[in-house]
Amino acid sequence: MSKLKHITSGTSDFSIIRKSQYLFVDKTAKLQELVALRKVFLSRPRRMGKSTLVSMLQELFTNGTENFKDKAIHDLWQEDQYPVIKLSFGGIVDPDTFEVELCERVSLAFVKAGFKAANTVEPGCTRLSSLLKKMDIIRGDQMLVVLIDEWDYPLSANLNNRVAFERCRAIMHDFYFWLRELSGLWFLLVTGIGRYRDTTLFTGADIRDISFEPQFADIVGYTQQELETWFAPYLDESARRLKISRAELLVKLHSQYDGFCFDRNASVNLYCPWSINQFLEQVVGSWPDKVPEFRCYWMVASNAYSALRTFLQRDKPDLSLLSRLHGTGVEVTEAQITTPTDFDQIKLEPLLVSLGYLSIKSVVNPLAQSPLHRTYRCSYSNQEIESELVTVFLEYVASCQGPGAVNAINLASARLGDALYAHDMAKAVANLNLILHALHYDAWSNTHETVYRALIANYLRISGGAGFVQEEKGNQLGRSDIEADIGSSHYIIELKLIADNHNPEATKLLAHKAHQQMVEKGYGDNQNPTIERSYGLVLVIDNSTRQIAYWRRYFMAQVLDEGMVAPVTYSSTPEAQLDS
């Protein structure tokens, strides 16, 4: 364990990665092929490795292969050295300060590229057009390499604010018009997430969008082979500390962090490098007893929340979206994802694909004549993203009801966690009903069992009372709805939906049949062997009140406790229900 290198996770600067001797997965084999395209656009979600890719190219064009002695690119690189203008639009949100910030970043980028005369530009220069003309004079006839990271950040962060969006877009139009007209541009790489019209970046056909091209599908991200090869000792140490086999660990990592797919053939699945790095870094260092935790690393660090939250405020989807995403998924065409759009044309589902919340699972029409005509079936990238997407979505739905509903849900969620720790299912069910009651009525159109499953599984996760939560866990006879580790016990949860709880005896009979089904099909027989005991829990949901009407907990075939549940009334406020 003491010999394990630290894993690059806190920096994207390639020179620091090499100097610090961090473990670094070699993704350089395709860089010469990439550079040969001369003008390239690459769309990937945040924290997938775009910034490190940009940093590697900056190092190659600035210093050659000196820092790549044991990397694949060392014997493949054929490019000369050029001044590199490296820019990032990340963090620029306010249109009132955008032009000033961009001028400062452009001036600094030219200075760092070796154009010392850029220091003579007056510090107060706030007009982009004037600054760019001065940079043209300073550069002269020198060939340039331009690398731009997070190109669309000012637009993606203002998807709910037309005025701010348009003001930022106008400034970006001027910058990218200058860039497209730039003579002596040896290589250009632009990375980001979205594609927006009227910025001039995508005008014409001279910049090549490689985002869906299979040969560049794994230029960032980790493949299964890379995970098992580069991180072999880290996997073994993590499995030892978790007291599970290496094979079991790989299954959990696959379900939690794998599933990103970016090629039009749907042929390559990728792990999020940020999540894998953060998870495996936990077994490095001086804490020999630290047990690695399966947290939502990507969602916390990617800032994907902000773009989604701002867009939900204008698109206003209902809960049926959760049902479609968890079921067969949604169909999105390549044209919907890759065609530049303006403010009014942005749609939620293509945006979710670009942000990384959804990934390509299959190609609906692989024989389509043109790639733009291809249709993809897309669903949650992995369990980490599913749980967090549902969380953000439900926060939005609750906020539509007002701050009282948000507070009620947060408090009920905390009490749900306490009840789960105490194995008090009556209180747990009561708090789940309070949560369901607080969600806005308008969001409940076209509700199916899959929506309730997603809701309940999500609140089990965020309540803090449950550990690892998995939906639709299968064995050789069927699939359970939800399974969750609660303390040292394992719960297998089966949901049943009724149209109206008008007949309590029929409701009890349905719970009994569900109990029999779970025992006969052996749900939960394939759980972690370290779990001390497994319980079954049947929840019968009344779709007319959208609440749990009856519950039953059992151990093997023996009923432990059960009960009818009075629905939360809509005549009272969420706060009053919590107080009572």
C-alpha positions as semicolon CSV with decimal commas, in nm:
position;residue;x (nm);y (nm);z (nm)
1;M;0,000;0,000;0,000
2;S;0,283;0,242;0,079
3;K;0,406;0,206;-0,278
4;L;0,081;0,322;-0,436
5;K;0,126;0,654;-0,615
6;H;-0,116;0,936;-0,558
7;I;-0,370;0,967;-0,838
8;T;-0,415;1,289;-1,030
9;S;-0,741;1,439;-0,908
10;G;-0,681;1,791;-0,784
11;T;-0,509;1,938;-1,091
12;S;-0,539;1,925;-1,469
13;D;-0,194;2,081;-1,524
14;F;0,012;1,815;-1,702
15;S;0,348;1,955;-1,592
16;I;0,241;1,934;-1,225
17;I;0,105;1,584;-1,278
18;R;0,440;1,471;-1,415
19;K;0,653;1,658;-1,162
20;S;0,450;1,518;-0,873
21;Q;0,475;1,167;-1,021
22;Y;0,100;1,110;-0,996
23;L;-0,047;0,800;-1,150
24;F;-0,159;0,911;-1,495
25;V;-0,347;0,694;-1,746
26;D;-0,178;0,737;-2,083
27;K;-0,440;0,879;-2,325
28;T;-0,184;1,031;-2,563
29;A;-0,183;0,775;-2,846
30;K;-0,437;0,969;-3,055
31;L;-0,304;1,321;-3,004
32;Q;-0,107;1,330;-3,332
33;E;-0,417;1,216;-3,520
34;L;-0,619;1,484;-3,340
35;V;-0,374;1,761;-3,425
36;A;-0,368;1,658;-3,792
37;L;-0,731;1,777;-3,817
38;R;-0,607;2,135;-3,747
39;K;-0,940;2,281;-3,627
40;V;-1,136;2,070;-3,383
41;F;-1,436;2,097;-3,150
42;L;-1,485;1,840;-2,871
43;S;-1,794;1,829;-2,652
44;R;-1,774;1,637;-2,326
45;P;-1,933;1,681;-1,981
46;R;-1,729;1,853;-1,715
47;R;-1,473;1,655;-1,514
48;M;-1,421;1,406;-1,796
49;G;-1,062;1,514;-1,867
50;K;-1,093;1,793;-2,127
51;S;-0,875;2,036;-1,931
52;T;-0,599;1,776;-1,894
53;L;-0,619;1,710;-2,269
54;V;-0,576;2,083;-2,333
55;S;-0,282;2,097;-2,091
56;M;-0,107;1,803;-2,263
57;L;-0,137;1,971;-2,602
58;Q;-0,003;2,295;-2,458
59;E;0,298;2,107;-2,321
60;L;0,363;1,931;-2,654
61;F;0,347;2,247;-2,864
62;T;0,550;2,445;-2,611
63;N;0,822;2,200;-2,505
64;G;0,792;1,903;-2,739
65;T;0,803;1,547;-2,606
66;E;1,058;1,604;-2,328
67;N;0,793;1,546;-2,062
68;F;0,639;1,245;-2,241
69;K;0,933;1,002;-2,234
70;D;0,729;0,701;-2,123
71;K;0,405;0,796;-2,302
72;A;0,267;0,671;-2,633
73;I;0,290;1,011;-2,802
74;H;0,668;1,032;-2,754
75;D;0,750;0,842;-3,073
76;L;0,444;0,962;-3,267
77;W;0,468;1,341;-3,231
78;Q;0,575;1,522;-3,548
79;E;0,480;1,883;-3,477
80;D;0,708;2,185;-3,436
81;Q;0,688;2,419;-3,140
82;Y;0,457;2,722;-3,158
83;P;0,333;2,990;-2,919
84;V;0,021;2,856;-2,746
85;I;-0,270;3,084;-2,661
86;K;-0,457;2,893;-2,392
87;L;-0,788;3,036;-2,270
88;S;-1,072;2,920;-2,050
89;F;-1,417;3,077;-2,034
90;G;-1,492;2,888;-1,713
91;G;-1,643;3,089;-1,430
92;I;-1,752;3,386;-1,643
93;V;-2,123;3,433;-1,581
94;D;-2,201;3,802;-1,531
95;P;-2,252;3,986;-1,864
96;D;-2,170;4,317;-1,691
97;T;-1,811;4,205;-1,629
98;F;-1,771;3,951;-1,911
99;E;-1,592;4,175;-2,161
100;V;-1,349;4,309;-1,901
101;E;-1,268;3,957;-1,773
102;L;-1,221;3,825;-2,125
103;C;-0,985;4,110;-2,214
104;E;-0,778;4,032;-1,905
105;R;-0,762;3,662;-1,990
106;V;-0,665;3,725;-2,353
107;S;-0,386;3,966;-2,253
108;L;-0,250;3,721;-1,995
109;A;-0,266;3,432;-2,242
110;F;-0,053;3,625;-2,494
111;V;0,199;3,716;-2,225
112;K;0,228;3,351;-2,115
113;A;0,273;3,248;-2,479
114;G;0,587;3,460;-2,495
115;F;0,455;3,786;-2,641
116;K;0,606;4,017;-2,381
117;A;0,478;4,323;-2,563
118;A;0,129;4,227;-2,448
119;N;0,239;4,360;-2,109
120;T;0,236;4,709;-2,259
121;V;-0,138;4,699;-2,324
122;E;-0,299;4,935;-2,079
123;P;-0,449;4,744;-1,783
124;G;-0,779;4,929;-1,819
125;C;-0,843;4,812;-2,174
126;T;-1,203;4,694;-2,167
127;R;-1,299;4,690;-2,536
128;L;-1,247;4,345;-2,681
129;S;-1,234;4,457;-3,044
130;S;-0,961;4,711;-2,965
131;L;-0,761;4,458;-2,764
132;L;-0,774;4,191;-3,035
133;K;-0,644;4,435;-3,296
134;K;-0,347;4,512;-3,068
135;M;-0,283;4,140;-3,020
136;D;-0,275;4,098;-3,400
137;I;-0,007;4,367;-3,425
138;I;0,196;4,217;-3,140
139;R;0,181;3,869;-3,290
140;G;0,284;3,977;-3,637
141;D;0,335;3,680;-3,872
142;Q;0,400;3,425;-3,597
143;M;0,208;3,097;-3,635
144;L;-0,018;3,022;-3,338
145;V;-0,179;2,732;-3,158
146;V;-0,504;2,827;-2,981
147;L;-0,657;2,605;-2,711
148;I;-0,991;2,707;-2,562
149;D;-1,150;2,525;-2,268
150;E;-1,511;2,557;-2,150
151;W;-1,595;2,780;-2,443
152;D;-1,972;2,787;-2,370
153;Y;-1,968;2,844;-1,993
154;P;-2,108;3,202;-2,004
155;L;-2,403;3,077;-2,212
156;S;-2,472;2,747;-2,035
157;A;-2,479;2,928;-1,700
158;N;-2,749;3,169;-1,824
159;L;-3,003;2,932;-1,980
160;N;-3,282;3,085;-1,772
161;N;-3,190;3,448;-1,843
162;R;-3,242;3,561;-2,201
163;V;-3,093;3,908;-2,149
164;A;-2,773;3,777;-1,989
165;F;-2,749;3,497;-2,248
166;E;-2,778;3,736;-2,542
167;R;-2,533;3,989;-2,399
168;C;-2,271;3,719;-2,344
169;R;-2,341;3,573;-2,687
170;A;-2,278;3,910;-2,855
171;I;-1,935;3,939;-2,691
172;M;-1,849;3,581;-2,782
173;H;-1,958;3,648;-3,142
174;D;-1,691;3,918;-3,171
175;F;-1,423;3,698;-3,017
176;Y;-1,492;3,393;-3,233
177;F;-1,525;3,605;-3,547
178;W;-1,171;3,727;-3,479
179;L;-1,056;3,372;-3,413
180;R;-1,206;3,234;-3,735
181;E;-1,041;3,508;-3,938
182;L;-0,704;3,461;-3,769
183;S;-0,428;3,394;-4,020
184;G;-0,143;3,158;-3,938
185;L;-0,354;2,943;-3,706
186;W;-0,167;2,611;-3,702
187;F;-0,400;2,426;-3,466
188;L;-0,725;2,509;-3,286
189;L;-0,899;2,301;-3,020
190;V;-1,223;2,420;-2,863
191;T;-1,377;2,216;-2,581
192;G;-1,702;2,261;-2,395
193;I;-2,049;2,117;-2,361
194;G;-2,311;2,301;-2,569
195;R;-2,331;2,428;-2,923
196;Y;-2,491;2,770;-2,966
197;R;-2,583;2,957;-3,279
198;D;-2,476;3,311;-3,369
199;T;-2,139;3,287;-3,196
200;T;-1,966;3,234;-3,537
201;L;-1,777;2,937;-3,388
202;F;-1,981;2,687;-3,587
203;T;-2,031;2,901;-3,898
204;G;-1,908;2,721;-4,209
205;A;-1,742;2,380;-4,216
206;D;-1,380;2,452;-4,131
207;I;-1,401;2,340;-3,765
208;R;-1,456;1,967;-3,726
209;D;-1,682;1,840;-3,451
210;I;-1,530;1,507;-3,339
211;S;-1,758;1,460;-3,039
212;F;-1,941;1,158;-3,185
213;E;-1,663;1,011;-3,397
214;P;-1,583;0,654;-3,284
215;Q;-1,205;0,691;-3,328
216;F;-1,203;0,964;-3,061
217;A;-1,465;0,808;-2,832
218;D;-1,212;0,729;-2,557
219;I;-0,982;1,029;-2,593
220;V;-1,096;1,121;-2,241
221;G;-1,248;0,892;-1,977
222;Y;-1,141;0,543;-1,870
223;T;-1,235;0,222;-2,051
224;Q;-1,291;-0,101;-1,858
225;Q;-0,953;-0,229;-1,973
226;E;-0,777;0,089;-1,862
227;L;-0,944;0,068;-1,521
228;E;-0,840;-0,292;-1,462
229;T;-0,487;-0,246;-1,603
230;W;-0,369;0,089;-1,468
231;F;-0,542;0,066;-1,130
232;A;-0,496;-0,306;-1,054
233;P;-0,322;-0,265;-0,713
234;Y;-0,566;0,010;-0,611
235;L;-0,860;-0,219;-0,691
236;D;-0,709;-0,502;-0,488
237;E;-0,649;-0,275;-0,188
238;S;-0,998;-0,124;-0,211
239;A;-1,159;-0,469;-0,225
240;R;-0,956;-0,582;0,077
241;R;-1,070;-0,285;0,284
242;L;-1,433;-0,325;0,175
243;K;-1,411;-0,698;0,258
244;I;-1,544;-0,800;-0,082
245;S;-1,387;-0,972;-0,380
246;R;-1,223;-0,783;-0,664
247;A;-1,501;-0,905;-0,895
248;E;-1,767;-0,766;-0,659
249;L;-1,586;-0,433;-0,643
250;L;-1,574;-0,411;-1,023
251;V;-1,948;-0,476;-1,040
252;K;-2,015;-0,191;-0,796
253;L;-1,778;0,048;-0,975
254;H;-1,942;-0,040;-1,306
255;S;-2,294;0,034;-1,183
256;Q;-2,190;0,348;-0,997
257;Y;-1,945;0,522;-1,233
258;D;-1,941;0,354;-1,577
259;G;-2,181;0,412;-1,865
260;F;-2,071;0,735;-2,034
261;C;-2,087;0,690;-2,411
262;F;-1,994;0,945;-2,676
263;D;-1,976;0,768;-3,010
264;R;-2,238;0,727;-3,278
265;N;-2,191;0,349;-3,284
266;A;-2,259;0,318;-2,909
267;S;-1,953;0,095;-2,895
268;V;-1,740;0,240;-2,612
269;N;-1,850;0,285;-2,251
270;L;-1,639;0,501;-2,022
271;Y;-1,589;0,560;-1,653
272;C;-1,582;0,915;-1,528
273;P;-1,211;0,969;-1,447
274;W;-1,286;1,216;-1,170
275;S;-1,505;0,967;-0,983
276;I;-1,263;0,675;-1,024
277;N;-0,966;0,889;-0,919
278;Q;-1,146;1,017;-0,611
279;F;-1,269;0,672;-0,510
280;L;-0,934;0,492;-0,547
281;E;-0,728;0,777;-0,401
282;Q;-0,888;0,689;-0,066
283;V;-0,660;0,384;-0,031
284;V;-0,344;0,592;-0,081
285;G;-0,162;0,756;0,209
286;S;-0,125;0,710;0,580
287;W;-0,474;0,589;0,674
288;P;-0,441;0,210;0,640
289;D;-0,790;0,144;0,779
290;K;-0,982;0,396;0,569
291;V;-1,263;0,224;0,378
292;P;-1,336;0,379;0,036
293;E;-1,684;0,525;0,001
294;F;-1,912;0,518;-0,303
295;R;-1,999;0,888;-0,313
296;C;-2,137;1,106;-0,591
297;Y;-1,800;1,255;-0,679
298;W;-1,875;1,372;-1,035
299;M;-2,198;1,548;-0,950
300;V;-2,044;1,745;-0,665
301;A;-1,741;1,860;-0,865
302;S;-1,881;1,902;-1,217
303;N;-2,107;2,200;-1,140
304;A;-2,360;2,032;-1,369
305;Y;-2,623;2,132;-1,112
306;S;-2,621;2,498;-1,210
307;A;-2,693;2,456;-1,581
308;L;-2,969;2,203;-1,511
309;R;-3,132;2,401;-1,232
310;T;-3,141;2,718;-1,439
311;F;-3,289;2,534;-1,737
312;L;-3,557;2,353;-1,534
313;Q;-3,694;2,691;-1,434
314;R;-3,788;2,758;-1,795
315;D;-3,870;2,409;-1,931
316;K;-4,092;2,287;-1,642
317;P;-4,105;1,909;-1,707
318;D;-4,325;1,679;-1,496
319;L;-4,250;1,359;-1,306
320;S;-4,331;1,140;-1,607
321;L;-3,979;1,224;-1,730
322;L;-3,840;1,008;-1,447
323;S;-4,057;0,719;-1,561
324;R;-3,939;0,745;-1,920
325;L;-3,574;0,777;-1,825
326;H;-3,578;0,478;-1,594
327;G;-3,785;0,266;-1,831
328;T;-3,697;0,245;-2,198
329;G;-3,515;0,578;-2,197
330;V;-3,570;0,868;-2,434
331;E;-3,493;0,893;-2,804
332;V;-3,268;1,176;-2,919
333;T;-3,128;1,232;-3,268
334;E;-2,769;1,328;-3,335
335;A;-2,895;1,642;-3,507
336;Q;-3,078;1,747;-3,189
337;I;-2,753;1,715;-2,993
338;T;-2,500;1,856;-3,241
339;T;-2,690;2,124;-3,434
340;P;-2,617;2,470;-3,288
341;T;-2,926;2,623;-3,128
342;D;-3,037;2,962;-3,010
343;F;-3,191;3,047;-2,674
344;D;-3,547;2,945;-2,763
345;Q;-3,455;2,618;-2,936
346;I;-3,278;2,450;-2,643
347;K;-3,460;2,132;-2,537
348;L;-3,421;1,945;-2,210
349;E;-3,343;1,593;-2,332
350;P;-3,058;1,684;-2,575
351;L;-2,922;1,914;-2,304
352;L;-2,919;1,625;-2,056
353;V;-2,712;1,422;-2,304
354;S;-2,463;1,705;-2,352
355;L;-2,432;1,762;-1,977
356;G;-2,360;1,392;-1,920
357;Y;-2,674;1,312;-1,719
358;L;-2,790;1,086;-2,004
359;S;-2,572;0,870;-2,227
360;I;-2,623;0,673;-2,545
361;K;-2,731;0,317;-2,469
362;S;-2,812;0,197;-2,821
363;V;-2,862;0,312;-3,180
364;V;-3,225;0,290;-3,290
365;N;-3,151;0,312;-3,664
366;P;-2,785;0,215;-3,724
367;L;-2,839;0,204;-4,104
368;A;-2,940;0,570;-4,131
369;Q;-2,792;0,731;-4,441
370;S;-2,645;1,026;-4,254
371;P;-2,507;1,043;-3,899
372;L;-2,735;1,340;-3,835
373;H;-3,033;1,113;-3,903
374;R;-2,926;0,862;-3,641
375;T;-3,154;0,823;-3,340
376;Y;-3,015;0,714;-3,006
377;R;-3,188;0,562;-2,708
378;C;-3,050;0,743;-2,406
379;S;-3,084;0,684;-2,034
380;Y;-2,905;0,760;-1,708
381;S;-2,530;0,728;-1,749
382;N;-2,494;0,541;-1,417
383;Q;-2,631;0,516;-1,065
384;E;-2,432;0,812;-0,936
385;I;-2,590;1,038;-1,194
386;E;-2,936;0,886;-1,167
387;S;-2,958;0,954;-0,794
388;E;-2,828;1,308;-0,830
389;L;-3,037;1,396;-1,135
390;V;-3,348;1,283;-0,952
391;T;-3,240;1,492;-0,652
392;V;-3,200;1,808;-0,858
393;F;-3,525;1,739;-1,042
394;L;-3,721;1,685;-0,722
395;E;-3,575;1,997;-0,563
396;Y;-3,712;2,186;-0,862
397;V;-4,053;2,017;-0,834
398;A;-4,074;2,093;-0,461
399;S;-3,968;2,454;-0,516
400;C;-4,273;2,500;-0,743
401;Q;-4,489;2,441;-0,433
402;G;-4,304;2,710;-0,242
403;P;-4,037;2,728;0,032
404;G;-4,269;2,556;0,280
405;A;-4,274;2,239;0,072
406;V;-3,896;2,242;0,034
407;N;-3,851;2,278;0,411
408;A;-4,109;2,007;0,477
409;I;-3,938;1,764;0,239
410;N;-3,596;1,833;0,390
411;L;-3,726;1,777;0,743
412;A;-3,923;1,466;0,646
413;S;-3,616;1,332;0,469
414;A;-3,405;1,377;0,782
415;R;-3,671;1,204;0,992
416;L;-3,687;0,926;0,735
417;G;-3,317;0,866;0,792
418;D;-3,370;0,847;1,170
419;A;-3,656;0,602;1,126
420;L;-3,451;0,380;0,896
421;Y;-3,164;0,369;1,145
422;A;-3,414;0,259;1,411
423;H;-3,580;0,010;1,172
424;D;-3,910;0,184;1,250
425;M;-4,097;0,119;0,925
426;A;-4,419;0,284;1,042
427;K;-4,239;0,616;1,089
428;A;-4,037;0,565;0,771
429;V;-4,354;0,515;0,566
430;A;-4,522;0,814;0,731
431;N;-4,233;1,040;0,634
432;L;-4,224;0,903;0,280
433;N;-4,592;0,998;0,252
434;L;-4,518;1,348;0,378
435;I;-4,255;1,384;0,106
436;L;-4,491;1,259;-0,165
437;H;-4,763;1,492;-0,040
438;A;-4,535;1,797;-0,056
439;L;-4,449;1,751;-0,424
440;H;-4,638;1,985;-0,655
441;Y;-4,966;1,850;-0,794
442;D;-4,895;1,968;-1,150
443;A;-4,585;1,750;-1,166
444;W;-4,777;1,423;-1,123
445;S;-4,906;1,368;-1,478
446;N;-4,876;1,020;-1,637
447;T;-4,745;0,865;-1,316
448;H;-4,634;0,500;-1,327
449;E;-4,475;0,264;-1,076
450;T;-4,132;0,356;-1,211
451;V;-4,182;0,714;-1,090
452;Y;-4,260;0,601;-0,737
453;R;-3,961;0,365;-0,746
454;A;-3,731;0,648;-0,850
455;L;-3,873;0,880;-0,584
456;I;-3,854;0,632;-0,297
457;A;-3,507;0,505;-0,393
458;N;-3,381;0,862;-0,418
459;Y;-3,510;0,963;-0,075
460;L;-3,366;0,648;0,077
461;R;-3,029;0,763;-0,060
462;I;-3,042;1,126;0,045
463;S;-3,201;1,066;0,387
464;G;-2,872;0,928;0,515
465;G;-3,048;0,630;0,670
466;A;-2,964;0,385;0,392
467;G;-2,630;0,283;0,250
468;F;-2,594;0,137;-0,098
469;V;-2,931;0,164;-0,279
470;Q;-2,998;-0,019;-0,605
471;E;-3,308;-0,031;-0,823
472;E;-3,426;-0,335;-1,018
473;K;-3,162;-0,578;-0,890
474;G;-3,200;-0,902;-1,079
475;N;-3,146;-1,271;-1,013
476;Q;-3,225;-1,577;-1,224
477;L;-3,600;-1,552;-1,152
478;G;-3,677;-1,182;-1,166
479;R;-3,593;-0,834;-1,042
480;S;-3,663;-0,667;-0,712
481;D;-3,781;-0,305;-0,723
482;I;-3,538;-0,157;-0,467
483;E;-3,267;-0,302;-0,245
484;A;-3,089;-0,103;0,023
485;D;-2,834;-0,161;0,298
486;I;-2,962;-0,017;0,626
487;G;-2,707;-0,056;0,902
488;S;-2,596;-0,419;0,907
489;S;-2,923;-0,530;0,747
490;H;-3,041;-0,554;0,389
491;Y;-3,390;-0,451;0,275
492;I;-3,563;-0,582;-0,036
493;I;-3,852;-0,353;-0,128
494;E;-4,139;-0,443;-0,359
495;L;-4,384;-0,178;-0,482
496;K;-4,740;-0,246;-0,590
497;L;-4,970;0,017;-0,741
498;I;-5,349;0,030;-0,698
499;A;-5,583;0,275;-0,868
500;D;-5,781;0,354;-0,551
501;N;-5,764;0,218;-0,197
502;H;-6,144;0,172;-0,177
503;N;-6,118;-0,188;-0,054
504;P;-5,875;-0,234;0,238
505;E;-5,905;-0,613;0,228
506;A;-5,807;-0,620;-0,140
507;T;-5,512;-0,396;-0,055
508;K;-5,396;-0,639;0,216
509;L;-5,437;-0,931;-0,023
510;L;-5,219;-0,753;-0,281
511;A;-4,950;-0,703;-0,014
512;H;-4,972;-1,072;0,074
513;K;-4,930;-1,175;-0,291
514;A;-4,631;-0,943;-0,325
515;H;-4,481;-1,102;-0,014
516;Q;-4,524;-1,449;-0,164
517;Q;-4,374;-1,334;-0,496
518;M;-4,063;-1,198;-0,325
519;V;-4,007;-1,521;-0,127
520;E;-4,073;-1,752;-0,422
521;K;-3,839;-1,561;-0,655
522;G;-3,563;-1,534;-0,398
523;Y;-3,523;-1,158;-0,413
524;G;-3,222;-1,053;-0,210
525;D;-3,052;-1,392;-0,212
526;N;-2,755;-1,246;-0,401
527;Q;-2,668;-0,960;-0,165
528;N;-2,334;-0,886;0,002
529;P;-2,243;-1,185;0,225
530;T;-2,125;-0,947;0,500
531;I;-2,488;-0,840;0,558
532;E;-2,618;-0,998;0,878
533;R;-2,989;-1,020;0,796
534;S;-3,227;-0,949;0,505
535;Y;-3,579;-0,812;0,542
536;G;-3,856;-0,782;0,288
537;L;-4,071;-0,471;0,272
538;V;-4,390;-0,444;0,065
539;L;-4,529;-0,097;-0,012
540;V;-4,874;-0,072;-0,169
541;I;-4,925;0,272;-0,325
542;D;-5,266;0,430;-0,388
543;N;-5,234;0,619;-0,716
544;S;-5,543;0,829;-0,641
545;T;-5,381;0,988;-0,336
546;R;-5,023;0,927;-0,462
547;Q;-4,925;0,789;-0,123
548;I;-4,842;0,459;0,045
549;A;-5,165;0,298;0,164
550;Y;-5,030;-0,021;0,319
551;W;-4,695;-0,170;0,418
552;R;-4,566;-0,507;0,536
553;R;-4,222;-0,604;0,667
554;Y;-4,118;-0,968;0,688
555;F;-3,820;-1,192;0,761
556;M;-3,814;-1,490;0,529
557;A;-4,181;-1,603;0,534
558;Q;-4,266;-1,455;0,873
559;V;-4,455;-1,124;0,892
560;L;-4,288;-0,896;1,148
561;D;-4,513;-0,590;1,131
562;E;-4,757;-0,423;0,891
563;G;-5,023;-0,158;0,880
564;M;-5,268;0,055;0,688
565;V;-5,162;0,417;0,642
566;A;-5,395;0,716;0,655
567;P;-5,321;0,952;0,365
568;V;-5,186;1,300;0,427
569;T;-5,475;1,537;0,362
570;Y;-5,444;1,818;0,113
571;S;-5,637;2,053;0,342
572;S;-5,333;2,094;0,565
573;T;-4,993;2,247;0,501
574;P;-4,677;2,036;0,487
575;E;-4,548;2,208;0,800
576;A;-4,868;2,125;0,993
577;Q;-4,845;1,760;0,890
578;L;-4,486;1,745;1,014
579;D;-4,582;1,902;1,346
580;S;-4,858;1,647;1,394
